[in-house]
Amino acid sequence: MPNRYQKTAEQWVELIANNELPVITSTAKMLDEFANDDVSSLTKLSEAILPDQALSSCLLKVANSIPHFGIAKVTTVSRAAVMLGIHTVKNICLTSKLIDGLLKSKSLSPEIYRHLTRLMANSFYAGVLAKMMVPHYSDDTQEEVYLAAMLYRIGETAFWTTGGELTNILFTQQYRTADEFYQRCHELMGAEFFELSKGLAQTWNLGDLLVKALDEPESRTVEIQTIFYADQLTQVIQSPPRAIEDFYLLLEKISVIMKIDDKQLRAKIEQFRQQAINLLRSYGAPKLCKYIKPLPTERDFSDQSEDEPFSLSEEMSREKRQLMAITQLTKLTKTSKDFNEFLQLTLQAISKTIRFERCTFLMLTSNKQQVKVRFSYNKMSEEENLKRAFNIKNSSNLLSYVIKENQAILVNDHKSRQWRDYITEDIADFIEQGAVCLAPVNINDNCIGIISAQVFNRGNEINNEDFEQFGFLVEHLTMCLSKIARH
């Protein structure tokens, strides 16, 4: 069967460079006009930057956030260029445009956008850590290492900006092992992420070091090892492996390269973590700072089985809990056709992942005149014996609104002008003094009921991030139910 998503690596690179990130393409072309070893280029580059007020402002903020520029504040682009050097200025320009371009990606689901920002933060941190590992090298070499490490996964990061059905499909495949996931991406895309990274590096003329790192990852040169180790370290920090020994071994390898002991290395990493956070703020990307995490501790490493349902520690990140829920729902499509199993698993996942106080499935009756509570779970993911039924046929209330509009809603204040006309007496009693989010559950575009998630304490609101995660899990449930219904 032909794969309508497949493209060659060249086609993906062209799509990303020209359609998704054209500003980076034009910026890279502009920067390429100025030679690194030509003194006159510095003045010309400063003049080229000046008309771009956002870029000029960013350059000054970054220049003033670097520790050794703290004595006298830099106030002009030309002065910043002289103090930083042309190679550093080029990297700041490219980093600024890259972060800005990725953050402005449109038409992405909230979960994919969050995934994109996490990848971007990791990549930026990898660049900072790589530069940390070569303190005794020339400034130019440090800048080359920084850029190569930051863009080592640019193909993967940039792919998620394309949006569309394929990104949604591949996002749900992340329950697989890393090797299985990347193999699945290759099968559906027709190209591998490293091919996209290499193609973009060549299109943007980002230097030989990045291309060499992608072509020869096993190279024994310190520069290539540094890029690889920085990339691996950010991956470990973001998602600690099950074997803590792997983490210790990686730190040992980095210590050898830097010729310092483990204690000194850990202190250096924390120092540069704070520097990365400060730089991201200077780049106008404070939303990325939360992903620049400290080194994992022993309690972050776990030997628990992937298949053990919801044996979750408090330390496990929300992203991991959500991914575990997606994994279990997807795996269940291969072993069960019982809709009840999917519904119960989703309700438990929502209560555990997002910490709602009650999660309920309200099933649409066969005559479509009512919805009745079919399953309900409390904040401990324990099933409750809740008996409720709500008329929707001749009643204009929140539940009938959700079914009619076929969309998820968030109600933090049921007395607000937006919702008060949809609050009947029984709905007010159901919500109590709290907040609720509601989402329709569909099977092949046919509504079978509604999932509600609630908090009850007066003044406790459901934030947008919780609402987005709630909606995403219900959407994944809908996809799974539709899949088993077709088979």
Tab-separated table of C-alpha atoms in Angstrom:
chain	number	residue	atom	x	y	z
A	1	MET	CA	0.000	0.000	0.000
A	2	PRO	CA	1.495	3.369	-0.986
A	3	ASN	CA	2.446	5.691	1.870
A	4	ARG	CA	1.050	9.158	1.184
A	5	TYR	CA	3.228	10.714	3.898
A	6	GLN	CA	6.572	9.608	2.499
A	7	LYS	CA	9.039	12.099	1.081
A	8	THR	CA	12.721	11.934	0.294
A	9	ALA	CA	15.139	13.599	2.685
A	10	GLU	CA	15.675	16.322	0.084
A	11	GLN	CA	11.930	16.999	-0.120
A	12	TRP	CA	11.619	17.237	3.674
A	13	VAL	CA	14.589	19.606	3.840
A	14	GLU	CA	13.117	21.817	1.129
A	15	LEU	CA	9.720	21.855	2.866
A	16	ILE	CA	11.225	22.833	6.214
A	17	ALA	CA	13.758	25.337	4.884
A	18	ASN	CA	11.392	27.142	2.526
A	19	ASN	CA	7.923	26.676	4.026
A	20	GLU	CA	8.296	26.167	7.780
A	21	LEU	CA	11.453	28.078	8.714
A	22	PRO	CA	12.116	30.528	5.855
A	23	VAL	CA	13.372	33.230	8.233
A	24	ILE	CA	16.191	30.959	9.372
A	25	THR	CA	17.047	30.181	5.760
A	26	SER	CA	17.271	33.867	4.871
A	27	THR	CA	19.209	34.678	8.067
A	28	ALA	CA	21.715	31.885	7.418
A	29	LYS	CA	22.180	33.157	3.865
A	30	MET	CA	22.757	36.691	5.134
A	31	LEU	CA	25.282	35.582	7.767
A	32	ASP	CA	27.149	33.477	5.224
A	33	GLU	CA	28.081	36.650	3.351
A	34	PHE	CA	30.406	37.726	6.174
A	35	ALA	CA	33.697	35.860	6.512
A	36	ASN	CA	34.803	34.878	10.015
A	37	ASP	CA	38.423	35.893	9.370
A	38	ASP	CA	37.773	39.260	7.687
A	39	VAL	CA	38.042	42.250	10.058
A	40	SER	CA	35.910	44.422	7.777
A	41	SER	CA	33.095	41.866	8.008
A	42	LEU	CA	32.437	42.841	11.619
A	43	THR	CA	31.387	46.377	10.697
A	44	LYS	CA	29.326	45.180	7.744
A	45	LEU	CA	27.579	42.552	9.869
A	46	SER	CA	26.720	45.158	12.517
A	47	GLU	CA	25.201	47.346	9.808
A	48	ALA	CA	23.185	44.387	8.493
A	49	ILE	CA	21.796	43.641	11.962
A	50	LEU	CA	20.812	47.210	12.861
A	51	PRO	CA	17.606	47.432	10.730
A	52	ASP	CA	16.234	44.378	12.559
A	53	GLN	CA	15.211	45.948	15.869
A	54	ALA	CA	14.244	42.657	17.494
A	55	LEU	CA	17.555	41.052	16.558
A	56	SER	CA	19.546	44.118	17.647
A	57	SER	CA	17.772	44.144	21.007
A	58	CYS	CA	18.365	40.414	21.464
A	59	LEU	CA	22.068	40.773	20.654
A	60	LEU	CA	22.483	43.479	23.294
A	61	LYS	CA	20.557	41.483	25.921
A	62	VAL	CA	22.654	38.379	25.297
A	63	ALA	CA	25.892	40.382	25.309
A	64	ASN	CA	24.988	41.914	28.659
A	65	SER	CA	23.963	38.566	30.150
A	66	ILE	CA	27.425	37.083	29.595
A	67	PRO	CA	29.305	37.345	32.929
A	68	HIS	CA	32.480	39.105	31.766
A	69	PHE	CA	30.438	41.923	30.200
A	70	GLY	CA	28.877	42.823	33.537
A	71	ILE	CA	31.211	45.697	34.367
A	72	ALA	CA	30.204	48.104	31.595
A	73	LYS	CA	26.830	47.711	29.940
A	74	VAL	CA	26.974	47.279	26.162
A	75	THR	CA	24.594	49.734	24.497
A	76	THR	CA	25.373	49.526	20.768
A	77	VAL	CA	25.382	46.691	18.257
A	78	SER	CA	28.796	47.681	16.939
A	79	ARG	CA	30.286	47.616	20.443
A	80	ALA	CA	28.707	44.226	21.159
A	81	ALA	CA	30.095	42.875	17.888
A	82	VAL	CA	33.620	44.039	18.719
A	83	MET	CA	33.520	42.580	22.223
A	84	LEU	CA	31.895	39.289	21.237
A	85	GLY	CA	33.614	38.614	17.930
A	86	ILE	CA	32.045	37.830	14.579
A	87	HIS	CA	31.637	34.084	15.162
A	88	THR	CA	29.746	34.611	18.417
A	89	VAL	CA	27.578	37.342	16.886
A	90	LYS	CA	26.639	35.016	14.022
A	91	ASN	CA	25.679	32.275	16.460
A	92	ILE	CA	23.573	34.668	18.525
A	93	CYS	CA	21.738	35.826	15.393
A	94	LEU	CA	21.088	32.268	14.251
A	95	THR	CA	20.044	31.096	17.722
A	96	SER	CA	17.679	34.043	18.090
A	97	LYS	CA	15.987	33.420	14.750
A	98	LEU	CA	15.833	29.678	15.343
A	99	ILE	CA	14.187	29.965	18.755
A	100	ASP	CA	11.812	32.662	17.534
A	101	GLY	CA	10.909	30.697	14.406
A	102	LEU	CA	10.220	27.481	16.296
A	103	LEU	CA	8.189	29.192	19.013
A	104	LYS	CA	6.020	30.857	16.374
A	105	SER	CA	5.136	27.549	14.704
A	106	LYS	CA	1.421	27.561	13.931
A	107	SER	CA	-1.337	24.983	13.540
A	108	LEU	CA	0.175	22.592	16.083
A	109	SER	CA	-1.782	20.772	18.763
A	110	PRO	CA	-0.907	21.879	22.314
A	111	GLU	CA	0.867	18.599	23.021
A	112	ILE	CA	2.993	18.702	19.885
A	113	TYR	CA	3.854	22.355	20.506
A	114	ARG	CA	4.908	21.451	24.046
A	115	HIS	CA	6.999	18.583	22.645
A	116	LEU	CA	8.599	20.979	20.155
A	117	THR	CA	9.516	23.489	22.865
A	118	ARG	CA	11.005	20.722	25.005
A	119	LEU	CA	13.176	19.554	22.105
A	120	MET	CA	14.288	23.124	21.418
A	121	ALA	CA	15.205	23.678	25.067
A	122	ASN	CA	17.154	20.409	25.151
A	123	SER	CA	19.029	21.335	21.990
A	124	PHE	CA	19.923	24.774	23.298
A	125	TYR	CA	21.113	23.279	26.581
A	126	ALA	CA	23.197	20.727	24.651
A	127	GLY	CA	24.933	23.607	22.880
A	128	VAL	CA	25.692	25.358	26.171
A	129	LEU	CA	26.987	22.126	27.764
A	130	ALA	CA	29.136	21.299	24.748
A	131	LYS	CA	30.772	24.717	24.962
A	132	MET	CA	31.323	24.091	28.677
A	133	MET	CA	33.295	20.937	27.858
A	134	VAL	CA	35.960	22.705	25.767
A	135	PRO	CA	37.005	25.689	27.935
A	136	HIS	CA	40.644	25.617	26.812
A	137	TYR	CA	39.900	25.655	23.091
A	138	SER	CA	39.834	28.809	20.972
A	139	ASP	CA	36.720	30.986	20.985
A	140	ASP	CA	35.999	30.009	17.383
A	141	THR	CA	36.169	26.292	18.195
A	142	GLN	CA	33.914	26.788	21.210
A	143	GLU	CA	31.362	28.536	19.008
A	144	GLU	CA	31.545	25.768	16.388
A	145	VAL	CA	30.995	23.126	19.072
A	146	TYR	CA	28.080	25.099	20.543
A	147	LEU	CA	26.340	25.447	17.175
A	148	ALA	CA	26.916	21.823	16.154
A	149	ALA	CA	25.587	20.468	19.463
A	150	MET	CA	22.569	22.788	19.431
A	151	LEU	CA	21.661	21.745	15.874
A	152	TYR	CA	22.548	18.059	16.221
A	153	ARG	CA	18.832	17.183	16.330
A	154	ILE	CA	17.550	20.075	14.221
A	155	GLY	CA	16.008	17.656	11.716
A	156	GLU	CA	13.836	16.064	14.388
A	157	THR	CA	12.970	19.383	16.041
A	158	ALA	CA	12.127	21.106	12.763
A	159	PHE	CA	9.996	18.168	11.591
A	160	TRP	CA	7.429	18.839	14.332
A	161	THR	CA	6.856	22.346	12.959
A	162	THR	CA	5.287	20.836	9.832
A	163	GLY	CA	2.118	19.927	11.743
A	164	GLY	CA	-0.586	17.922	10.004
A	165	GLU	CA	-1.785	14.376	10.367
A	166	LEU	CA	1.644	12.728	10.237
A	167	THR	CA	2.974	14.605	13.263
A	168	ASN	CA	-0.144	13.590	15.219
A	169	ILE	CA	0.330	9.949	14.224
A	170	LEU	CA	4.013	9.881	15.135
A	171	PHE	CA	3.412	11.678	18.419
A	172	THR	CA	1.247	8.767	19.566
A	173	GLN	CA	4.069	6.334	18.744
A	174	GLN	CA	6.343	7.622	21.505
A	175	TYR	CA	5.352	4.774	23.796
A	176	ARG	CA	7.799	2.651	21.771
A	177	THR	CA	11.460	2.240	22.647
A	178	ALA	CA	13.708	4.884	21.095
A	179	ASP	CA	14.917	2.500	18.373
A	180	GLU	CA	11.376	1.364	17.559
A	181	PHE	CA	10.101	4.949	17.521
A	182	TYR	CA	12.757	6.194	15.110
A	183	GLN	CA	12.259	3.147	12.912
A	184	ARG	CA	8.539	3.896	12.761
A	185	CYS	CA	9.287	7.532	11.899
A	186	HIS	CA	11.554	6.373	9.086
A	187	GLU	CA	8.876	4.029	7.733
A	188	LEU	CA	6.190	6.705	7.609
A	189	MET	CA	8.334	9.699	6.670
A	190	GLY	CA	10.565	8.016	4.114
A	191	ALA	CA	13.670	9.610	5.653
A	192	GLU	CA	15.576	9.600	8.924
A	193	PHE	CA	15.884	12.591	11.196
A	194	PHE	CA	19.676	12.678	10.950
A	195	GLU	CA	19.317	12.981	7.164
A	196	LEU	CA	17.120	16.032	7.703
A	197	SER	CA	19.659	17.476	10.144
A	198	LYS	CA	22.471	16.968	7.653
A	199	GLY	CA	20.428	18.409	4.787
A	200	LEU	CA	19.458	21.503	6.776
A	201	ALA	CA	23.059	21.981	7.942
A	202	GLN	CA	24.201	21.948	4.323
A	203	THR	CA	21.324	24.137	3.111
A	204	TRP	CA	22.060	26.712	5.799
A	205	ASN	CA	25.840	26.251	5.423
A	206	LEU	CA	26.294	25.755	9.148
A	207	GLY	CA	29.858	24.489	8.994
A	208	ASP	CA	31.722	21.234	8.559
A	209	LEU	CA	31.742	20.212	12.218
A	210	LEU	CA	27.987	19.562	12.400
A	211	VAL	CA	28.002	17.593	9.140
A	212	LYS	CA	30.998	15.576	10.340
A	213	ALA	CA	29.305	14.879	13.688
A	214	LEU	CA	26.268	13.521	11.833
A	215	ASP	CA	28.358	11.551	9.321
A	216	GLU	CA	30.940	10.215	11.768
A	217	PRO	CA	29.333	9.981	15.233
A	218	GLU	CA	31.976	7.428	16.308
A	219	SER	CA	34.856	9.810	15.570
A	220	ARG	CA	37.381	10.007	18.391
A	221	THR	CA	38.119	13.720	18.024
A	222	VAL	CA	37.368	15.695	21.182
A	223	GLU	CA	35.056	18.067	19.305
A	224	ILE	CA	32.849	15.252	17.985
A	225	GLN	CA	32.845	13.447	21.341
A	226	THR	CA	31.843	16.675	23.060
A	227	ILE	CA	28.868	17.153	20.732
A	228	PHE	CA	27.758	13.554	21.270
A	229	TYR	CA	28.176	13.654	25.062
A	230	ALA	CA	26.345	16.977	25.383
A	231	ASP	CA	23.443	15.572	23.378
A	232	GLN	CA	23.376	12.399	25.488
A	233	LEU	CA	23.575	14.324	28.753
A	234	THR	CA	20.541	16.469	27.932
A	235	GLN	CA	18.614	13.317	27.024
A	236	VAL	CA	19.513	11.728	30.363
A	237	ILE	CA	18.586	14.885	32.270
A	238	GLN	CA	15.215	15.066	30.526
A	239	SER	CA	14.423	11.330	30.884
A	240	PRO	CA	16.735	9.440	33.262
A	241	PRO	CA	17.512	5.886	32.061
A	242	ARG	CA	16.508	2.905	34.158
A	243	ALA	CA	20.150	2.014	34.826
A	244	ILE	CA	21.838	4.668	36.948
A	245	GLU	CA	25.182	3.145	35.925
A	246	ASP	CA	24.691	4.558	32.407
A	247	PHE	CA	24.411	8.036	33.883
A	248	TYR	CA	27.535	7.630	36.014
A	249	LEU	CA	29.484	6.302	33.018
A	250	LEU	CA	28.498	9.318	30.913
A	251	LEU	CA	29.628	11.723	33.645
A	252	GLU	CA	32.912	9.838	33.900
A	253	LYS	CA	33.536	10.202	30.154
A	254	ILE	CA	32.844	13.934	30.312
A	255	SER	CA	35.140	14.270	33.347
A	256	VAL	CA	37.951	12.644	31.369
A	257	ILE	CA	37.513	15.071	28.466
A	258	MET	CA	37.454	18.092	30.780
A	259	LYS	CA	40.182	16.702	33.079
A	260	ILE	CA	38.204	17.434	36.247
A	261	ASP	CA	36.687	15.197	38.926
A	262	ASP	CA	33.023	14.280	39.345
A	263	LYS	CA	32.317	16.889	42.024
A	264	GLN	CA	33.823	19.674	39.929
A	265	LEU	CA	31.884	18.509	36.874
A	266	ARG	CA	28.558	18.542	38.700
A	267	ALA	CA	29.257	22.058	39.967
A	268	LYS	CA	30.155	23.172	36.431
A	269	ILE	CA	26.987	21.683	34.981
A	270	GLU	CA	24.828	23.504	37.533
A	271	GLN	CA	26.696	26.751	36.833
A	272	PHE	CA	26.087	26.412	33.101
A	273	ARG	CA	22.471	25.365	33.683
A	274	GLN	CA	21.866	28.724	35.330
A	275	GLN	CA	23.698	30.400	32.465
A	276	ALA	CA	21.467	28.602	29.946
A	277	ILE	CA	18.357	29.800	31.797
A	278	ASN	CA	19.615	33.388	31.842
A	279	LEU	CA	20.467	33.226	28.143
A	280	LEU	CA	17.024	31.883	27.239
A	281	ARG	CA	15.453	34.836	29.016
A	282	SER	CA	17.735	37.145	27.029
A	283	TYR	CA	16.603	35.407	23.854
A	284	GLY	CA	13.002	36.161	24.795
A	285	ALA	CA	12.166	32.507	25.456
A	286	PRO	CA	11.384	32.229	29.198
A	287	LYS	CA	8.856	29.461	28.461
A	288	LEU	CA	11.793	27.157	27.631
A	289	CYS	CA	13.456	27.662	31.017
A	290	LYS	CA	11.325	25.062	32.806
A	291	TYR	CA	12.855	22.346	30.618
A	292	ILE	CA	16.433	23.180	31.656
A	293	LYS	CA	16.477	20.735	34.542
A	294	PRO	CA	19.193	19.970	37.108
A	295	LEU	CA	21.096	16.695	37.044
A	296	PRO	CA	18.938	13.739	38.106
A	297	THR	CA	19.304	12.315	41.593
A	298	GLU	CA	19.172	8.651	42.583
A	299	ARG	CA	15.438	8.784	43.232
A	300	ASP	CA	14.850	9.851	39.610
A	301	PHE	CA	16.037	6.443	38.423
A	302	SER	CA	13.487	3.656	38.525
A	303	ASP	CA	13.520	-0.044	37.746
A	304	GLN	CA	9.739	-0.362	37.540
A	305	SER	CA	8.219	-2.176	34.590
A	306	GLU	CA	6.773	-0.142	31.738
A	307	ASP	CA	3.713	-2.347	31.811
A	308	GLU	CA	2.968	-1.858	35.494
A	309	PRO	CA	-0.164	0.279	35.370
A	310	PHE	CA	0.245	3.614	37.071
A	311	SER	CA	2.809	2.623	39.720
A	312	LEU	CA	3.894	6.242	39.624
A	313	SER	CA	6.138	8.111	42.025
A	314	GLU	CA	5.514	11.742	42.853
A	315	GLU	CA	8.799	12.583	41.159
A	316	MET	CA	7.676	11.249	37.797
A	317	SER	CA	7.054	14.135	35.462
A	318	ARG	CA	3.608	14.908	34.127
A	319	GLU	CA	4.899	14.231	30.618
A	320	LYS	CA	5.989	10.723	31.617
A	321	ARG	CA	2.655	9.983	33.262
A	322	GLN	CA	0.813	11.146	30.173
A	323	LEU	CA	3.059	9.151	27.867
A	324	MET	CA	2.484	6.059	30.007
A	325	ALA	CA	-1.277	6.562	29.660
A	326	ILE	CA	-0.993	6.929	25.884
A	327	THR	CA	1.207	3.825	25.780
A	328	GLN	CA	-1.284	1.713	27.703
A	329	LEU	CA	-4.265	2.859	25.633
A	330	THR	CA	-2.431	2.181	22.385
A	331	LYS	CA	-1.269	-1.249	23.532
A	332	LEU	CA	-4.806	-2.085	24.638
A	333	THR	CA	-6.055	-1.722	21.042
A	334	LYS	CA	-4.043	-4.867	20.239
A	335	THR	CA	-5.502	-6.998	23.030
A	336	SER	CA	-9.045	-5.792	23.749
A	337	LYS	CA	-12.206	-4.641	22.030
A	338	ASP	CA	-14.026	-3.900	25.286
A	339	PHE	CA	-14.952	-0.210	25.260
A	340	ASN	CA	-15.374	-0.268	29.042
A	341	GLU	CA	-11.689	-1.127	29.537
A	342	PHE	CA	-10.626	1.880	27.472
A	343	LEU	CA	-12.983	4.224	29.296
A	344	GLN	CA	-11.930	3.071	32.762
A	345	LEU	CA	-8.231	3.224	31.894
A	346	THR	CA	-8.642	6.766	30.557
A	347	LEU	CA	-10.509	7.972	33.650
A	348	GLN	CA	-7.826	6.509	35.908
A	349	ALA	CA	-5.120	8.079	33.763
A	350	ILE	CA	-6.716	11.519	33.868
A	351	SER	CA	-7.127	11.449	37.649
A	352	LYS	CA	-3.541	10.239	38.209
A	353	THR	CA	-1.856	12.321	35.533
A	354	ILE	CA	-3.577	15.663	36.093
A	355	ARG	CA	-4.715	15.188	39.696
A	356	PHE	CA	-8.421	15.881	39.294
A	357	GLU	CA	-10.647	15.146	42.275
A	358	ARG	CA	-13.261	13.309	40.234
A	359	CYS	CA	-13.296	11.925	36.688
A	360	THR	CA	-16.560	10.642	35.255
A	361	PHE	CA	-17.854	9.090	32.059
A	362	LEU	CA	-21.465	10.084	31.320
A	363	MET	CA	-22.912	7.686	28.761
A	364	LEU	CA	-25.467	8.827	26.196
A	365	THR	CA	-28.631	6.739	26.438
A	366	SER	CA	-29.893	4.855	23.396
A	367	ASN	CA	-32.767	7.320	22.890
A	368	LYS	CA	-30.269	10.231	23.178
A	369	GLN	CA	-32.434	12.018	25.746
A	370	GLN	CA	-30.119	11.646	28.744
A	371	VAL	CA	-26.554	11.068	29.819
A	372	LYS	CA	-26.011	8.799	32.813
A	373	VAL	CA	-22.932	8.189	34.944
A	374	ARG	CA	-21.353	4.931	33.779
A	375	PHE	CA	-17.997	5.144	35.575
A	376	SER	CA	-16.579	7.575	38.122
A	377	TYR	CA	-13.175	7.721	39.845
A	378	ASN	CA	-11.915	9.856	42.719
A	379	LYS	CA	-8.510	11.550	43.047
A	380	MET	CA	-6.993	8.272	44.280
A	381	SER	CA	-8.189	6.564	41.071
A	382	GLU	CA	-10.642	4.516	43.119
A	383	GLU	CA	-14.017	3.797	41.545
A	384	GLU	CA	-16.968	5.629	43.101
A	385	ASN	CA	-20.573	4.548	43.210
A	386	LEU	CA	-21.982	7.753	41.721
A	387	LYS	CA	-25.573	7.731	40.465
A	388	ARG	CA	-26.505	10.693	38.291
A	389	ALA	CA	-28.573	11.287	35.154
A	390	PHE	CA	-29.034	14.521	33.210
A	391	ASN	CA	-31.617	15.417	30.613
A	392	ILE	CA	-30.193	16.783	27.375
A	393	LYS	CA	-33.076	16.397	24.914
A	394	ASN	CA	-35.183	19.328	26.065
A	395	SER	CA	-32.603	21.071	28.194
A	396	SER	CA	-30.064	23.677	27.184
A	397	ASN	CA	-27.279	22.880	29.634
A	398	LEU	CA	-23.506	22.388	29.606
A	399	LEU	CA	-23.774	18.732	28.644
A	400	SER	CA	-26.093	19.283	25.697
A	401	TYR	CA	-23.833	22.170	24.637
A	402	VAL	CA	-20.746	19.921	24.567
A	403	ILE	CA	-22.544	17.292	22.492
A	404	LYS	CA	-24.034	19.829	20.088
A	405	GLU	CA	-20.779	21.752	19.564
A	406	ASN	CA	-18.668	18.568	19.659
A	407	GLN	CA	-15.847	20.291	21.519
A	408	ALA	CA	-14.178	20.260	24.916
A	409	ILE	CA	-14.920	23.140	27.282
A	410	LEU	CA	-13.383	24.497	30.486
A	411	VAL	CA	-15.647	26.068	33.123
A	412	ASN	CA	-13.819	27.689	36.020
A	413	ASP	CA	-16.711	29.944	37.026
A	414	HIS	CA	-20.148	28.577	36.212
A	415	LYS	CA	-21.701	31.922	37.201
A	416	SER	CA	-19.783	33.813	34.529
A	417	ARG	CA	-21.633	35.444	31.646
A	418	GLN	CA	-20.242	32.858	29.221
A	419	TRP	CA	-21.777	29.852	31.017
A	420	ARG	CA	-24.578	30.989	33.335
A	421	ASP	CA	-27.310	30.363	30.745
A	422	TYR	CA	-26.216	26.705	30.544
A	423	ILE	CA	-26.268	26.056	34.289
A	424	THR	CA	-29.436	24.236	35.291
A	425	GLU	CA	-30.107	23.294	38.897
A	426	ASP	CA	-28.844	19.729	38.491
A	427	ILE	CA	-25.693	20.918	36.697
A	428	ALA	CA	-24.976	23.448	39.469
A	429	ASP	CA	-25.380	20.665	42.016
A	430	PHE	CA	-22.982	18.459	40.026
A	431	ILE	CA	-20.303	21.165	39.749
A	432	GLU	CA	-20.812	22.350	43.356
A	433	GLN	CA	-18.467	25.306	44.013
A	434	GLY	CA	-15.634	23.994	41.876
A	435	ALA	CA	-14.456	23.886	38.267
A	436	VAL	CA	-15.017	21.332	35.534
A	437	CYS	CA	-13.792	20.459	32.075
A	438	LEU	CA	-15.948	18.411	29.724
A	439	ALA	CA	-15.145	16.655	26.458
A	440	PRO	CA	-17.241	14.545	24.075
A	441	VAL	CA	-16.257	10.929	23.463
A	442	ASN	CA	-16.787	9.912	19.850
A	443	ILE	CA	-16.537	6.700	17.902
A	444	ASN	CA	-16.099	7.434	14.210
A	445	ASP	CA	-17.751	10.853	14.633
A	446	ASN	CA	-20.696	9.462	16.637
A	447	CYS	CA	-20.939	10.755	20.200
A	448	ILE	CA	-21.341	8.042	22.850
A	449	GLY	CA	-21.014	10.263	25.913
A	450	ILE	CA	-18.990	12.849	27.804
A	451	ILE	CA	-15.983	12.707	30.114
A	452	SER	CA	-15.899	15.247	32.931
A	453	ALA	CA	-12.958	16.111	35.181
A	454	GLN	CA	-13.549	18.174	38.311
A	455	VAL	CA	-12.015	20.016	41.231
A	456	PHE	CA	-14.300	20.988	44.109
A	457	ASN	CA	-12.504	23.473	46.329
A	458	ARG	CA	-13.817	27.003	45.995
A	459	GLY	CA	-11.216	29.185	44.301
A	460	ASN	CA	-9.325	26.269	42.727
A	461	GLU	CA	-9.179	26.810	38.985
A	462	ILE	CA	-8.216	24.350	36.260
A	463	ASN	CA	-5.361	25.921	34.320
A	464	ASN	CA	-5.007	25.816	30.541
A	465	GLU	CA	-2.199	23.253	30.632
A	466	ASP	CA	-4.347	20.821	32.636
A	467	PHE	CA	-7.259	21.418	30.263
A	468	GLU	CA	-5.066	20.781	27.217
A	469	GLN	CA	-3.747	17.523	28.670
A	470	PHE	CA	-7.274	16.451	29.576
A	471	GLY	CA	-8.435	17.157	26.023
A	472	PHE	CA	-5.487	15.336	24.504
A	473	LEU	CA	-6.107	12.156	26.523
A	474	VAL	CA	-9.793	12.163	25.567
A	475	GLU	CA	-8.836	12.681	21.912
A	476	HIS	CA	-6.468	9.716	22.122
A	477	LEU	CA	-9.241	7.634	23.700
A	478	THR	CA	-11.521	8.602	20.798
A	479	MET	CA	-8.876	7.548	18.299
A	480	CYS	CA	-8.407	4.176	20.027
A	481	LEU	CA	-12.159	3.497	20.248
A	482	SER	CA	-12.631	4.385	16.581
A	483	LYS	CA	-9.768	2.071	15.661
A	484	ILE	CA	-11.152	-0.991	17.436
A	485	ALA	CA	-14.673	-0.237	16.157
A	486	ARG	CA	-13.423	-0.523	12.567
A	487	HIS	CA	-11.933	-3.964	13.106
